[in-house]
């Protein structure tokens, strides 16, 4: 069973219930146990064509003329069938998954911590998304805190890379303005930036979420979208997680040449105007792609060095979010679709992390 969306009309959803195909030599079947749904997954769908997110889990053929796609998610799966000697049935893994009951992979490039799906259609994609980690060998895995890892760790890793890029490109110390400040990627970035000496973090959010964002304590200032004229004077950098061209233009026009750097990370305001308006004053916005910075730092620091830095930062952050975040669970195709539609419409409580399974309760 798969949940698929119309790639041109993201609120149009269908449930496909197809029989499992027999495994071929070199394949393994993963049973998707549970996964997270966040605004990050909406970003995957919004930028699905441009960033090729639809290519990870191609939808089956359709006879209705609709271009269907499967939105990727992060979660946990169990190996329930395997033709690969190195991968035993019963192994639990963490990684990139479709909103489905199962996923057939072609495991290869094994090491002591996991494997890579070597399927031909995934070969051109970023390596960070093709790797599956053995939970028993994962330094951040905690069976009692699987929801934290599903909901927050992919976003926190992106947040870590945003913080690192701003430092790596010489934007810090200084003012950093972040849109969609209640989004968990934004919160993670603000948490990390606020701990840097000389960083001044400004969060932009809706009036509905302003009180929540202020209470977090990781933003030095919080402004609603109708108060952008109150932004502090420059110089500054802009991290766009909303993907709203009107907000982007307002920030660029406020700072003009005092804006040193502008990056586009997400598209939480997916139904607004295109993310990059033309003729902006200041720097041209750059699309942020976390795997590029991951590859850079892996080369410079080594995989173990990068992992040590992120694991250390993650432990403190995970404990901090327990003060304001709780988890809700959605079961079955109908429950997952409802949660997806709520996220798409922006009708979710930022204090909630959504954990889903296509399996009935």
Coordinates of C-alpha atoms in Angstrom, one line a residue, residues 170-175 196-200:
X170 CA 31.9 34.3 6.9
X171 CA 28.4 35.5 7.8
X172 CA 29.0 35.1 11.6
X173 CA 29.1 36.9 13.9
X174 CA 26.1 39.0 12.8
X175 CA 22.4 39.2 12.4
X196 CA 27.4 31.4 18.9
X197 CA 29.0 34.5 20.4
X198 CA 28.0 37.6 18.4
X199 CA 25.1 36.0 16.6
X200 CA 21.7 37.9 16.7

